[in-house]
Coordinates of C-alpha atoms in Angstrom, one line a residue:
X1 CA 98.0 99.4 89.3
X2 CA 100.8 97.9 91.2
X3 CA 103.6 99.4 88.9
X4 CA 102.1 102.9 89.3
X5 CA 102.5 102.7 93.1
X6 CA 105.7 101.0 93.2
X7 CA 106.6 104.4 91.1
X8 CA 105.2 106.8 93.4
X9 CA 107.0 105.1 96.2
X10 CA 110.6 105.3 94.6
X11 CA 109.8 108.5 93.5
X12 CA 108.9 109.7 97.4
X13 CA 112.6 107.8 98.8
X14 CA 114.2 109.2 96.0
X15 CA 112.9 112.6 97.1
X16 CA 113.7 112.2 100.7
X17 CA 117.1 111.3 99.6
X18 CA 117.6 114.6 97.6
X19 CA 116.6 116.4 100.5
X20 CA 118.2 114.6 102.6
X21 CA 121.8 114.6 100.8
X22 CA 121.4 118.8 99.8
X23 CA 124.9 120.2 101.2
X24 CA 124.9 123.3 103.6
X25 CA 125.4 125.3 100.8
X26 CA 121.7 124.9 99.6
X27 CA 120.6 126.9 102.7
X28 CA 120.0 130.8 102.3
X29 CA 119.7 132.2 105.4
X30 CA 116.9 135.1 106.2
X31 CA 114.9 136.8 108.7
X32 CA 111.3 134.6 108.5
X33 CA 108.4 134.9 110.6
X34 CA 108.9 131.2 112.3
X35 CA 104.8 131.3 113.1
X36 CA 104.4 131.8 109.3
X37 CA 106.6 128.8 107.8
X38 CA 104.6 126.6 110.6
X39 CA 100.9 128.3 109.8
X40 CA 101.7 126.7 106.2
X41 CA 103.7 123.8 106.9
X42 CA 100.2 123.2 108.8
X43 CA 98.1 124.1 106.5
X44 CA 99.6 121.4 103.8
X45 CA 98.3 118.4 106.2
X46 CA 95.5 119.7 107.3
X47 CA 93.3 118.2 104.7
X48 CA 95.3 115.1 105.4
X49 CA 94.9 115.2 109.4
X50 CA 91.3 115.3 108.4
X51 CA 90.9 112.5 106.3
X52 CA 92.3 110.1 109.2
X53 CA 90.0 112.0 111.8
X54 CA 92.7 114.2 114.1
X55 CA 92.3 117.3 115.2
X56 CA 95.1 119.6 114.0
X57 CA 95.6 122.7 116.3
X58 CA 97.7 125.6 115.2
X59 CA 98.9 127.7 118.3
X60 CA 101.5 129.9 117.7
X61 CA 103.4 133.1 119.1
X62 CA 105.1 135.7 116.8
X63 CA 108.9 134.2 116.3
X64 CA 111.4 135.7 113.7
X65 CA 115.2 134.4 113.1
X66 CA 117.3 133.7 110.3
X67 CA 116.5 130.8 108.6
X68 CA 115.7 129.1 105.1
X69 CA 112.3 129.2 105.9
X70 CA 112.5 126.3 103.0
X71 CA 113.9 123.5 104.4
X72 CA 112.4 124.3 107.7
X73 CA 109.1 123.6 106.4
X74 CA 110.4 120.6 104.5
X75 CA 111.9 119.5 107.9
X76 CA 108.3 120.0 109.5
X77 CA 106.5 118.5 107.2
X78 CA 108.6 114.6 107.8
X79 CA 107.4 115.7 111.6
X80 CA 104.2 116.1 110.7
X81 CA 102.8 113.3 108.6
X82 CA 104.8 111.2 111.2
X83 CA 102.5 112.3 114.0
X84 CA 99.5 112.1 111.4
X85 CA 100.5 108.4 111.2
X86 CA 100.9 107.7 114.4
X87 CA 97.9 109.3 115.5
X88 CA 94.9 106.7 115.3
X89 CA 91.5 108.2 114.7
X90 CA 90.1 110.4 117.2
X91 CA 93.2 111.8 118.5
X92 CA 94.8 115.4 118.6
X93 CA 98.0 116.6 116.8
X94 CA 99.3 120.5 118.5
X95 CA 101.9 122.2 116.6
X96 CA 103.2 125.4 118.3
X97 CA 105.6 128.3 118.5
X98 CA 107.0 130.2 120.8
X99 CA 110.1 131.9 122.1
X100 CA 112.7 131.1 125.0
X101 CA 113.7 133.2 127.0
X102 CA 117.5 133.2 125.2
X103 CA 116.1 134.4 122.2
X104 CA 115.6 130.7 120.6
X105 CA 112.8 129.8 118.2
X106 CA 111.1 126.6 119.3
X107 CA 108.8 124.7 117.1
X108 CA 107.0 121.6 119.2
X109 CA 104.8 119.0 117.4
X110 CA 103.1 117.1 120.3
X111 CA 100.0 113.9 119.6
X112 CA 97.9 111.6 120.9
X113 CA 99.7 108.9 118.8
X114 CA 100.8 105.6 119.7
X115 CA 104.1 106.8 120.9
X116 CA 107.7 105.1 121.0
X117 CA 109.1 102.2 122.9
X118 CA 112.2 103.5 124.8
X119 CA 114.2 101.0 122.5
X120 CA 113.1 102.2 119.4
X121 CA 113.2 106.0 121.0
X122 CA 117.7 104.6 120.5
X123 CA 117.3 103.8 117.0
X124 CA 115.0 107.5 115.9
X125 CA 116.8 109.0 113.1
X126 CA 118.9 106.2 111.4
X127 CA 118.2 105.7 108.5
X128 CA 116.1 103.5 107.5
X129 CA 115.2 102.6 111.1
X130 CA 111.3 102.6 110.8
X131 CA 108.3 101.6 112.6
X132 CA 105.6 102.4 110.2
X133 CA 104.6 100.1 107.3
X134 CA 105.9 101.3 104.0
X135 CA 108.2 104.2 105.5
X136 CA 112.0 104.6 104.9
X137 CA 112.9 106.1 108.3
X138 CA 114.0 108.9 106.2
X139 CA 111.9 111.8 106.8
X140 CA 113.4 111.7 110.9
X141 CA 116.7 111.5 109.4
X142 CA 115.7 114.6 106.9
X143 CA 114.4 116.6 109.8
X144 CA 117.3 115.8 112.3
X145 CA 119.6 116.8 109.1
X146 CA 118.2 120.2 108.4
X147 CA 117.6 121.3 112.2
X148 CA 121.3 120.5 113.1
X149 CA 122.3 122.6 109.7
X150 CA 120.6 125.5 111.1
X151 CA 122.3 124.7 114.5
X152 CA 119.3 123.7 115.9
X153 CA 118.5 120.8 118.6
X154 CA 115.5 118.0 118.1
X155 CA 114.4 116.4 121.1
X156 CA 111.9 112.9 120.8
X157 CA 109.9 112.6 124.3
X158 CA 107.5 110.1 124.1
X159 CA 105.4 107.5 126.4
X160 CA 103.8 103.9 124.3
X161 CA 100.1 104.3 124.4
X162 CA 100.1 108.3 125.3
X163 CA 101.9 110.1 122.2
X164 CA 104.9 111.8 121.3
X165 CA 106.5 115.1 121.9
X166 CA 109.2 116.8 119.4
X167 CA 110.9 119.5 120.1
X168 CA 113.1 121.4 117.7
X169 CA 115.4 124.9 118.9
X170 CA 116.9 126.8 116.6

């Protein structure tokens, strides 16, 4: 059991490395419905959220833009997984999309989790920095890289004990 557990952990780390190291040329941008990508990602983690005793709310507005749906979904899955891990049973995670006045597509992942301390928030996105037991810190790096490859930005706002909001602007 220990060997199988460690092999699974190594596969996860290697998978994150491979996702992180994919070059910009791997992007296959095409017109996508961002709200559809968000709903798909939420559906993938819904069972996990339910297992953790969390309410998962999806609130999407139609947003169409040019992007690589597969890579955005990877990034979003990492953000949602972090929200699930950070939120205690009975909490909630809300993921939503909207279109800004400037035409940008926005994704927000809002959790009622433990929040992130200011000193930890400053280190977020550094390889191998994590506050989670067994975490690698590569999920945040992957999400940041994918968003940057799309010419977007990612912002974390957090209050310890109250939760975190991750805002992705594309």
